[in-house]
Short mmCIF file of C-alpha atoms and ligand atoms in Angstrom, two decimals:
data_model
loop_
_atom_site.label_atom_id
_atom_site.label_comp_id
_atom_site.label_asym_id
_atom_site.label_seq_id
_atom_site.Cartn_x
_atom_site.Cartn_y
_atom_site.Cartn_z
CA MET S 1 0.00 0.00 0.00
CA ASN S 2 1.17 3.51 -0.80
CA LEU S 3 1.84 5.85 2.07
CA ARG S 4 -1.39 7.70 2.88
CA ASN S 5 -1.15 11.42 3.67
CA LEU S 6 -3.77 12.54 6.15
CA THR S 7 -5.59 15.58 7.37
CA ILE S 8 -7.43 14.95 10.62
CA LEU S 9 -10.21 17.46 11.23
CA GLY S 10 -11.15 17.42 14.91
CA ALA S 11 -7.90 15.72 15.97
CA THR S 12 -8.38 16.57 19.65
CA GLY S 13 -11.79 14.87 19.88
CA THR S 14 -12.61 11.25 20.66
CA ILE S 15 -12.54 10.17 17.02
CA GLY S 16 -9.43 12.23 16.32
CA VAL S 17 -7.54 10.69 19.23
CA ASN S 18 -8.58 7.18 18.19
CA THR S 19 -7.49 7.91 14.63
CA LEU S 20 -4.06 9.01 15.81
CA ASP S 21 -3.84 5.88 17.94
CA VAL S 22 -4.27 3.71 14.82
CA VAL S 23 -1.96 5.94 12.77
CA ALA S 24 0.79 5.64 15.40
CA ARG S 25 0.69 1.85 15.02
CA HIS S 26 1.50 2.09 11.29
CA PRO S 27 4.08 4.80 10.66
CA ASP S 28 5.01 3.04 7.40
CA ARG S 29 1.46 3.47 6.05
CA PHE S 30 0.14 6.77 7.36
CA ARG S 31 1.65 10.23 7.56
CA VAL S 32 -0.08 13.20 9.21
CA VAL S 33 -0.03 16.38 7.12
CA ALA S 34 -2.52 18.49 9.08
CA LEU S 35 -4.26 18.38 12.47
CA THR S 36 -7.10 20.65 13.62
CA GLY S 37 -8.67 21.43 16.97
CA GLN S 38 -10.69 24.14 18.63
CA ASN S 39 -10.09 24.66 22.35
CA GLN S 40 -7.68 22.01 23.63
CA ILE S 41 -4.50 23.75 22.60
CA GLU S 42 -2.19 21.82 24.95
CA LYS S 43 -3.49 18.54 23.58
CA LEU S 44 -3.13 19.71 19.98
CA ALA S 45 0.43 20.84 20.73
CA GLU S 46 1.22 17.43 22.20
CA GLN S 47 -0.19 15.75 19.08
CA CYS S 48 1.92 18.03 16.89
CA ARG S 49 5.07 17.12 18.83
CA GLN S 50 4.32 13.44 18.32
CA PHE S 51 3.13 13.45 14.68
CA ARG S 52 5.01 16.46 13.26
CA PRO S 53 2.28 17.68 10.86
CA ARG S 54 3.02 20.34 8.25
CA TYR S 55 -0.02 22.36 9.47
CA ALA S 56 -2.02 22.78 12.67
CA VAL S 57 -5.31 24.66 12.50
CA VAL S 58 -7.46 26.22 15.22
CA LEU S 59 -10.53 28.44 14.98
CA ASP S 60 -9.43 31.78 16.38
CA GLY S 61 -6.37 34.01 16.37
CA ASP S 62 -5.75 33.97 20.14
CA LYS S 63 -5.60 30.21 20.19
CA ALA S 64 -3.33 30.24 17.15
CA GLN S 65 -0.93 32.55 18.97
CA ALA S 66 -0.96 30.33 22.05
CA LEU S 67 -0.32 27.28 19.91
CA ARG S 68 2.58 28.99 18.09
CA THR S 69 4.19 29.68 21.45
CA LEU S 70 3.78 26.05 22.50
CA LEU S 71 5.20 24.80 19.21
CA ALA S 72 8.21 27.13 19.08
CA GLY S 73 11.07 25.38 17.32
CA LEU S 74 8.78 22.86 15.63
CA ASP S 75 8.34 22.86 11.85
CA THR S 76 4.52 23.08 12.04
CA GLU S 77 2.76 26.08 10.53
CA VAL S 78 -0.16 27.29 12.65
CA LEU S 79 -3.23 28.59 10.78
CA TYR S 80 -6.65 29.66 11.99
CA GLY S 81 -10.22 30.17 10.85
CA VAL S 82 -12.80 28.32 8.79
CA GLU S 83 -10.98 29.05 5.52
CA ALA S 84 -7.87 27.39 6.92
CA LEU S 85 -9.94 24.32 7.85
CA ASN S 86 -11.23 24.15 4.28
CA ARG S 87 -7.71 24.61 2.97
CA VAL S 88 -6.15 21.74 4.93
CA ALA S 89 -9.13 19.57 3.94
CA SER S 90 -8.24 20.05 0.28
CA LEU S 91 -4.43 20.28 0.16
CA PRO S 92 -2.93 18.68 -2.96
CA GLU S 93 -0.43 16.70 -0.86
CA VAL S 94 -3.28 15.16 1.18
CA ASP S 95 -5.15 12.10 -0.14
CA THR S 96 -7.22 11.15 2.92
CA VAL S 97 -9.30 13.40 5.18
CA MET S 98 -10.76 12.25 8.48
CA ALA S 99 -13.84 14.48 9.00
CA ALA S 100 -14.27 14.30 12.78
CA ILE S 101 -15.36 17.77 13.82
CA VAL S 102 -18.56 17.60 15.86
CA GLY S 103 -21.78 19.29 14.77
CA ALA S 104 -22.74 21.63 11.95
CA ALA S 105 -19.24 23.18 11.95
CA GLY S 106 -17.98 19.99 10.32
CA LEU S 107 -19.99 20.48 7.14
CA GLU S 108 -17.89 23.03 5.25
CA PRO S 109 -14.50 21.34 5.58
CA ALA S 110 -16.05 17.95 4.75
CA LEU S 111 -17.56 19.51 1.62
CA ALA S 112 -14.18 21.00 0.72
CA ALA S 113 -12.57 17.56 1.00
CA ALA S 114 -15.29 15.97 -1.13
CA ARG S 115 -15.03 18.64 -3.83
CA ALA S 116 -11.25 18.14 -3.90
CA GLY S 117 -11.76 14.44 -4.61
CA LYS S 118 -10.22 13.12 -1.40
CA ARG S 119 -10.84 9.83 0.30
CA VAL S 120 -13.24 11.21 2.88
CA LEU S 121 -13.50 9.24 6.11
CA LEU S 122 -16.76 10.64 7.40
CA ALA S 123 -17.36 10.62 11.15
CA ASN S 124 -19.32 13.90 11.17
CA LYS S 125 -22.81 12.53 10.60
CA GLU S 126 -24.28 16.03 10.80
CA THR S 127 -22.86 16.67 7.31
CA LEU S 128 -25.21 14.08 5.83
CA VAL S 129 -28.11 14.98 8.10
CA MET S 130 -27.97 18.67 7.23
CA ALA S 131 -26.92 18.59 3.64
CA GLY S 132 -27.03 14.98 2.45
CA HIS S 133 -28.02 15.85 -1.08
CA PHE S 134 -25.29 18.47 -1.54
CA PHE S 135 -22.65 16.41 0.11
CA MET S 136 -23.36 13.31 -1.98
CA GLN S 137 -23.38 15.50 -5.10
CA ALA S 138 -20.02 17.00 -4.07
CA VAL S 139 -18.60 13.49 -3.59
CA LYS S 140 -19.77 12.57 -7.08
CA ASP S 141 -18.64 15.80 -8.76
CA GLY S 142 -15.28 15.78 -7.00
CA GLY S 143 -14.67 12.08 -7.70
CA ALA S 144 -14.19 11.57 -3.97
CA THR S 145 -14.35 8.21 -2.19
CA LEU S 146 -16.63 8.19 0.82
CA LEU S 147 -15.95 5.74 3.66
CA PRO S 148 -18.21 5.77 6.73
CA ILE S 149 -16.63 5.90 10.17
CA ASP S 150 -19.80 5.82 12.22
CA SER S 151 -19.65 2.23 13.50
CA GLU S 152 -23.13 1.30 12.23
CA HIS S 153 -22.55 2.62 8.74
CA ASN S 154 -19.11 1.17 8.60
CA ALA S 155 -20.72 -2.18 9.51
CA VAL S 156 -23.36 -1.75 6.80
CA PHE S 157 -20.64 -0.83 4.31
CA GLN S 158 -18.73 -3.99 5.21
CA SER S 159 -21.92 -6.09 4.91
CA MET S 160 -22.94 -4.66 1.53
CA PRO S 161 -21.93 -6.34 -1.72
CA ASP S 162 -18.57 -5.23 -3.13
CA ALA S 163 -18.93 -2.38 -5.63
CA TYR S 164 -22.35 -1.44 -4.29
CA THR S 165 -23.77 1.03 -6.80
CA GLY S 166 -26.42 2.72 -4.67
CA ASP S 167 -29.26 0.55 -5.94
CA LEU S 168 -30.49 -1.73 -3.15
CA ALA S 169 -32.91 -3.65 -5.39
CA ALA S 170 -30.27 -4.38 -8.03
CA HIS S 171 -28.08 -5.94 -5.36
CA GLY S 172 -30.90 -7.97 -3.81
CA VAL S 173 -30.87 -6.00 -0.57
CA ARG S 174 -34.19 -5.87 1.30
CA ARG S 175 -33.30 -3.58 4.18
CA VAL S 176 -30.60 -2.11 6.34
CA LEU S 177 -30.76 -2.93 10.06
CA LEU S 178 -29.06 -0.41 12.32
CA THR S 179 -28.28 -1.59 15.82
CA ALA S 180 -28.53 0.70 18.84
CA SER S 181 -27.31 0.07 22.36
CA GLY S 182 -30.33 1.77 23.90
CA GLY S 183 -27.96 4.01 25.87
CA PRO S 184 -27.93 4.52 29.63
CA PHE S 185 -31.73 4.81 30.02
CA ARG S 186 -32.91 1.70 28.18
CA THR S 187 -34.22 0.02 31.33
CA ARG S 188 -34.60 2.99 33.66
CA ASP S 189 -38.08 3.54 35.12
CA ILE S 190 -39.69 5.78 32.51
CA ASP S 191 -41.32 7.93 35.21
CA THR S 192 -37.90 9.01 36.49
CA LEU S 193 -36.59 10.27 33.13
CA ALA S 194 -37.77 13.78 34.00
CA ARG S 195 -35.03 13.96 36.66
CA VAL S 196 -32.11 12.72 34.57
CA THR S 197 -28.91 14.81 34.98
CA PRO S 198 -26.34 15.59 32.26
CA GLU S 199 -23.81 13.44 34.14
CA GLU S 200 -26.15 10.43 33.98
CA ALA S 201 -26.91 11.08 30.31
CA VAL S 202 -23.26 11.19 29.21
CA ALA S 203 -22.37 7.96 31.04
CA HIS S 204 -22.73 5.57 28.11
CA PRO S 205 -22.63 1.87 29.03
CA ASN S 206 -20.44 0.72 26.11
CA TRP S 207 -18.76 3.61 24.30
CA VAL S 208 -16.60 6.54 25.37
CA MET S 209 -17.62 9.52 23.25
CA GLY S 210 -17.90 13.31 23.18
CA ARG S 211 -20.61 14.85 25.39
CA LYS S 212 -22.99 15.87 22.62
CA ILE S 213 -23.10 12.48 20.93
CA SER S 214 -23.38 10.79 24.34
CA VAL S 215 -26.58 12.72 25.08
CA ASP S 216 -27.78 11.85 21.56
CA SER S 217 -27.24 8.19 22.45
CA ALA S 218 -29.29 8.56 25.62
CA THR S 219 -32.22 10.09 23.73
CA MET S 220 -31.61 7.84 20.70
CA MET S 221 -31.51 10.94 18.52
CA ASN S 222 -28.11 9.58 17.60
CA LYS S 223 -29.83 6.60 15.99
CA GLY S 224 -32.32 8.94 14.36
CA LEU S 225 -29.48 10.95 12.84
CA GLU S 226 -27.93 7.65 11.75
CA VAL S 227 -31.14 6.62 9.97
CA ILE S 228 -30.86 9.83 7.94
CA GLU S 229 -27.14 9.20 7.45
CA ALA S 230 -27.89 5.67 6.15
CA HIS S 231 -30.50 7.06 3.77
CA TRP S 232 -27.87 9.17 2.03
CA LEU S 233 -24.92 6.78 2.23
CA PHE S 234 -26.76 3.75 0.87
CA ASN S 235 -29.62 5.37 -1.02
CA ALA S 236 -32.13 3.58 1.21
CA ARG S 237 -35.71 4.80 1.70
CA PRO S 238 -36.94 5.34 5.28
CA ASP S 239 -39.01 2.13 5.06
CA GLN S 240 -35.84 0.22 4.09
CA ILE S 241 -34.02 1.25 7.29
CA ASP S 242 -34.93 -0.37 10.60
CA VAL S 243 -33.52 0.06 14.08
CA VAL S 244 -33.04 -2.81 16.53
CA ILE S 245 -31.79 -2.41 20.09
CA HIS S 246 -28.80 -4.58 20.89
CA PRO S 247 -27.47 -3.66 24.34
CA GLN S 248 -24.11 -5.47 24.05
CA SER S 249 -22.93 -3.33 21.07
CA ILE S 250 -21.16 -6.26 19.44
CA VAL S 251 -23.20 -6.52 16.22
CA HIS S 252 -22.65 -3.06 14.77
CA SER S 253 -25.33 -3.31 12.08
CA MET S 254 -26.68 -5.66 9.44
CA VAL S 255 -27.86 -5.93 5.84
CA GLU S 256 -30.79 -8.17 4.98
CA TYR S 257 -30.95 -9.73 1.51
CA GLN S 258 -33.96 -10.94 -0.51
CA ASP S 259 -32.99 -14.58 0.01
CA GLY S 260 -33.32 -14.18 3.78
CA SER S 261 -29.61 -13.88 4.49
CA VAL S 262 -28.59 -11.29 7.05
CA LEU S 263 -24.94 -10.22 6.96
CA ALA S 264 -23.48 -8.46 9.97
CA GLN S 265 -20.20 -6.99 11.14
CA LEU S 266 -19.19 -7.81 14.71
CA SER S 267 -16.36 -6.44 16.81
CA SER S 268 -15.53 -5.12 20.24
CA PRO S 269 -17.16 -1.71 20.77
CA ASP S 270 -14.06 0.31 19.94
CA MET S 271 -14.02 3.01 17.27
CA ARG S 272 -10.51 2.03 16.26
CA THR S 273 -11.98 -0.88 14.27
CA PRO S 274 -14.07 1.20 11.84
CA ILE S 275 -11.33 3.84 11.79
CA ALA S 276 -8.65 1.27 10.87
CA HIS S 277 -11.00 -0.29 8.31
CA ALA S 278 -11.51 3.03 6.53
CA LEU S 279 -7.89 4.17 6.86
CA ALA S 280 -6.52 1.03 5.23
CA TYR S 281 -9.44 0.13 2.94
CA PRO S 282 -9.46 -2.16 1.01
CA GLU S 283 -6.60 -3.62 2.99
CA ARG S 284 -6.76 -4.58 6.67
CA VAL S 285 -4.43 -3.43 9.44
CA THR S 286 -4.25 -4.00 13.18
CA ALA S 287 -6.23 -1.49 15.22
CA GLY S 288 -5.10 -2.25 18.77
CA VAL S 289 -8.56 -3.47 19.77
CA PRO S 290 -9.22 -6.48 21.97
CA TRP S 291 -10.10 -9.62 19.96
CA LEU S 292 -13.76 -10.52 20.16
CA ASP S 293 -14.21 -13.23 22.77
CA LEU S 294 -17.71 -14.55 22.05
CA PRO S 295 -17.76 -17.30 24.70
CA ARG S 296 -16.88 -14.69 27.30
CA ILE S 297 -19.65 -12.37 26.05
CA GLY S 298 -21.99 -15.36 26.00
CA THR S 299 -25.27 -13.70 25.05
CA LEU S 300 -26.27 -11.29 22.31
CA THR S 301 -29.80 -9.93 22.70
CA PHE S 302 -32.10 -7.85 20.49
CA GLU S 303 -35.28 -5.91 21.15
CA ALA S 304 -37.53 -3.38 19.41
CA PRO S 305 -37.10 0.28 20.43
CA ASP S 306 -39.84 1.68 22.68
CA THR S 307 -41.05 4.86 20.97
CA ARG S 308 -42.53 6.24 24.20
CA ARG S 309 -39.12 6.09 25.84
CA PHE S 310 -37.31 7.34 22.73
CA PRO S 311 -39.50 9.95 20.99
CA CYS S 312 -36.46 11.45 19.25
CA LEU S 313 -36.15 8.38 17.02
CA ALA S 314 -39.65 8.94 15.64
CA LEU S 315 -38.88 12.64 15.15
CA ALA S 316 -35.92 11.75 12.94
CA TYR S 317 -38.03 9.44 10.74
CA ARG S 318 -40.60 12.22 10.53
CA ALA S 319 -37.96 14.70 9.37
CA LEU S 320 -36.52 12.25 6.83
CA GLU S 321 -39.96 11.57 5.38
CA ALA S 322 -40.76 15.30 5.24
CA GLY S 323 -37.52 15.78 3.28
CA GLY S 324 -36.20 19.14 2.13
CA ALA S 325 -34.67 21.09 4.98
CA ALA S 326 -36.54 19.17 7.70
CA PRO S 327 -33.48 17.07 8.67
CA ALA S 328 -31.41 20.28 8.93
CA VAL S 329 -34.10 21.76 11.19
CA LEU S 330 -34.11 18.59 13.28
CA ASN S 331 -30.33 18.66 13.61
CA ALA S 332 -30.14 22.34 14.55
CA ALA S 333 -32.95 22.10 17.10
CA ASN S 334 -31.28 19.04 18.58
CA GLU S 335 -27.90 20.76 18.89
CA GLU S 336 -29.49 23.71 20.68
CA ALA S 337 -31.58 21.51 22.96
CA VAL S 338 -28.70 19.22 23.89
CA ASP S 339 -26.48 22.20 24.63
CA ALA S 340 -29.20 23.71 26.84
CA PHE S 341 -29.64 20.39 28.64
CA LEU S 342 -25.89 19.99 29.21
CA ASN S 343 -25.85 23.50 30.68
CA HIS S 344 -28.76 22.75 33.02
CA ARG S 345 -31.10 25.14 31.24
CA ILE S 346 -33.76 22.58 30.28
CA PRO S 347 -34.70 19.19 31.72
CA TYR S 348 -33.96 15.99 29.83
CA LEU S 349 -37.50 15.42 28.57
CA ALA S 350 -37.59 18.93 27.10
CA ILE S 351 -34.98 17.93 24.50
CA ALA S 352 -37.57 16.03 22.45
CA GLU S 353 -40.24 18.66 23.15
CA VAL S 354 -38.06 21.49 21.83
CA ILE S 355 -37.21 19.52 18.67
CA ALA S 356 -40.83 18.53 18.01
CA ALA S 357 -42.05 22.09 18.53
CA THR S 358 -39.33 23.47 16.24
CA LEU S 359 -40.29 20.97 13.51
CA ASP S 360 -43.97 21.88 13.96
CA ARG S 361 -43.18 25.54 13.58
CA LEU S 362 -40.77 25.39 10.64
CA GLY S 363 -41.80 22.25 8.78
CA GLY S 364 -39.56 21.23 5.89
CA GLY S 365 -38.64 24.36 3.99
CA PRO S 366 -36.71 24.38 0.73
CA ALA S 367 -33.37 22.62 0.42
CA ASP S 368 -32.52 23.68 -3.10
CA SER S 369 -29.31 25.47 -2.17
CA LEU S 370 -26.73 25.43 0.58
CA ALA S 371 -27.82 28.99 1.41
CA ALA S 372 -31.41 27.76 1.91
CA LEU S 373 -30.17 25.01 4.22
CA ARG S 374 -28.10 27.49 6.21
CA ALA S 375 -31.15 29.73 6.52
CA SER S 376 -33.21 26.78 7.80
CA ASP S 377 -30.44 25.92 10.24
CA ALA S 378 -30.41 29.51 11.55
CA ALA S 379 -34.21 29.73 11.74
CA ALA S 380 -34.37 26.42 13.60
CA ARG S 381 -31.74 27.57 16.10
CA ALA S 382 -33.61 30.82 16.72
CA ALA S 383 -36.91 28.98 17.20
CA ALA S 384 -35.32 26.37 19.46
CA ARG S 385 -33.61 29.04 21.57
CA GLU S 386 -36.89 30.83 22.05
CA LEU S 387 -38.54 27.58 23.16
CA ILE S 388 -35.59 26.91 25.48
CA ALA S 389 -35.80 30.41 26.98
CA ARG S 390 -39.41 29.71 28.00
CA HIS S 391 -38.13 26.84 30.14
CA THR S 392 -35.43 28.95 31.72
CA ALA S 393 -37.77 31.89 32.43
P1 NAD Z 1 -15.59 15.43 20.32
O1 NAD Z 1 -16.44 16.46 20.93
O2 NAD Z 1 -14.83 14.49 21.17
O3 NAD Z 1 -14.53 16.13 19.33
C1 NAD Z 1 -14.91 17.13 18.43
C2 NAD Z 1 -13.73 17.71 17.68
O4 NAD Z 1 -14.21 18.78 16.84
C3 NAD Z 1 -12.66 18.32 18.57
O5 NAD Z 1 -11.39 18.12 17.98
C4 NAD Z 1 -12.98 19.81 18.56
O6 NAD Z 1 -11.85 20.62 18.75
C5 NAD Z 1 -13.52 19.98 17.16
N1 NAD Z 1 -14.49 21.08 17.05
C6 NAD Z 1 -15.60 21.26 17.81
N2 NAD Z 1 -16.27 22.36 17.42
C7 NAD Z 1 -15.57 22.88 16.38
C8 NAD Z 1 -15.75 24.03 15.55
N3 NAD Z 1 -16.80 24.84 15.69
N4 NAD Z 1 -14.85 24.26 14.57
C9 NAD Z 1 -13.79 23.43 14.41
N5 NAD Z 1 -13.57 22.33 15.18
C10 NAD Z 1 -14.45 22.07 16.15
O7 NAD Z 1 -16.54 14.61 19.31
P2 NAD Z 1 -16.37 13.10 18.80
O8 NAD Z 1 -17.06 12.19 19.74
O9 NAD Z 1 -14.96 12.84 18.41
O10 NAD Z 1 -17.28 13.13 17.48
C11 NAD Z 1 -16.84 13.75 16.29
C12 NAD Z 1 -17.84 13.43 15.19
O11 NAD Z 1 -17.84 12.02 14.98
C13 NAD Z 1 -19.27 13.82 15.54
O12 NAD Z 1 -19.93 14.27 14.39
C14 NAD Z 1 -19.88 12.51 16.02
O13 NAD Z 1 -21.28 12.45 15.78
C15 NAD Z 1 -19.15 11.51 15.14
N6 NAD Z 1 -19.06 10.17 15.71
C16 NAD Z 1 -18.42 9.96 16.90
C17 NAD Z 1 -18.35 8.68 17.44
C18 NAD Z 1 -17.63 8.40 18.74
O14 NAD Z 1 -17.57 7.24 19.13
N7 NAD Z 1 -17.06 9.38 19.39
C19 NAD Z 1 -18.95 7.63 16.76
C20 NAD Z 1 -19.59 7.87 15.55
C21 NAD Z 1 -19.64 9.15 15.03
MG1 MG Z 2 -22.92 5.31 15.53
#
């Protein structure tokens, strides 16, 4: 395999750190050209000392100055701002871009990488939720290769036929089955959900993740966003995507074929497996994960999601079916609501209420340009903030 030259967007986050862990195991295969981060300057500096990238990018000038001081004597150029993120996502000397910024901020640099025809390792699911149509078009126009990092979609990708063309029927695929752990509140007494704290919500039973996505796992909005993500990645209609709860997080997702076969990908719940898969694809490299010990695990169980406990899942299907800008509205309202919850401004159950009310108010809206989607995103945030303020008042 040729040496792969990487940009890692969101290097200081959970996915970024796991990516660097895999990269460090294979210095002969992967070279880091650019790393980006937002607030954790010390951590970014440490990563730069270890991986010696050509560029390090942060969002604002003050942080850039602080980082320059920390990196004095090192041959890493420090840049800042959104344009710099887009630039390192599309550098000619880079062939592979890990898109692991969290939230809507990840969209632009991921688009830049797609337009530049990179191998895009997409962790930032919000890109597909907000702007699936544009992003997939950019991948096509740019001649980019899209490899999913989200563990479920990576599992679906691995369980799909080789050279899948985006036509489920032509490949004999009946449906995609996304697994969900059910998060920390799967079995909690439903009447006590009103009192859930942010600390309880971010304590995921199987995965260690950023705070926002951890809350999304507790509400199952994460799975809802993943349904939308699967729609775009695999060209599957909402009725061809089902969710099944699997608390052990060993089966990461499945593909059901017309002959009754169900193919699955199994592994320890460790993001280094999908990351290593996508980094080396189509080859395979070690990821540092524990080997799957099925006798020790013993039991794999499955159950249907309870929509009363997880209203956010139904909201995501509703947004996907509404189409247009509805998924962007859903995503923006969710980001605002989760942030408010994490900052103790609204109770847990209000997350779904705020999203539902925002969808009611704004509906779908046009999605015929990126500007229209941005406008929907902004309108949804304004509406959600107003709804949140009522709680706080
Ligand atoms: P995280 O919060 O741990 O890290 C986020 C990264 O993005 C950090 O490097 C941060 O500096 C950067 N960032 C945040 N806001 C930014 C902004 N406005 N501009 C530029 N950079 C910014 O998040 P994470 O858990 O690593 O998740 C990253 C993405 O991967 C998310 O979209 C998430 O949904 C997705 N994902 C994560 C996991 C997981 O296991 N952690 C699994 C599947 C998908
Ligand atoms: Mg996932």
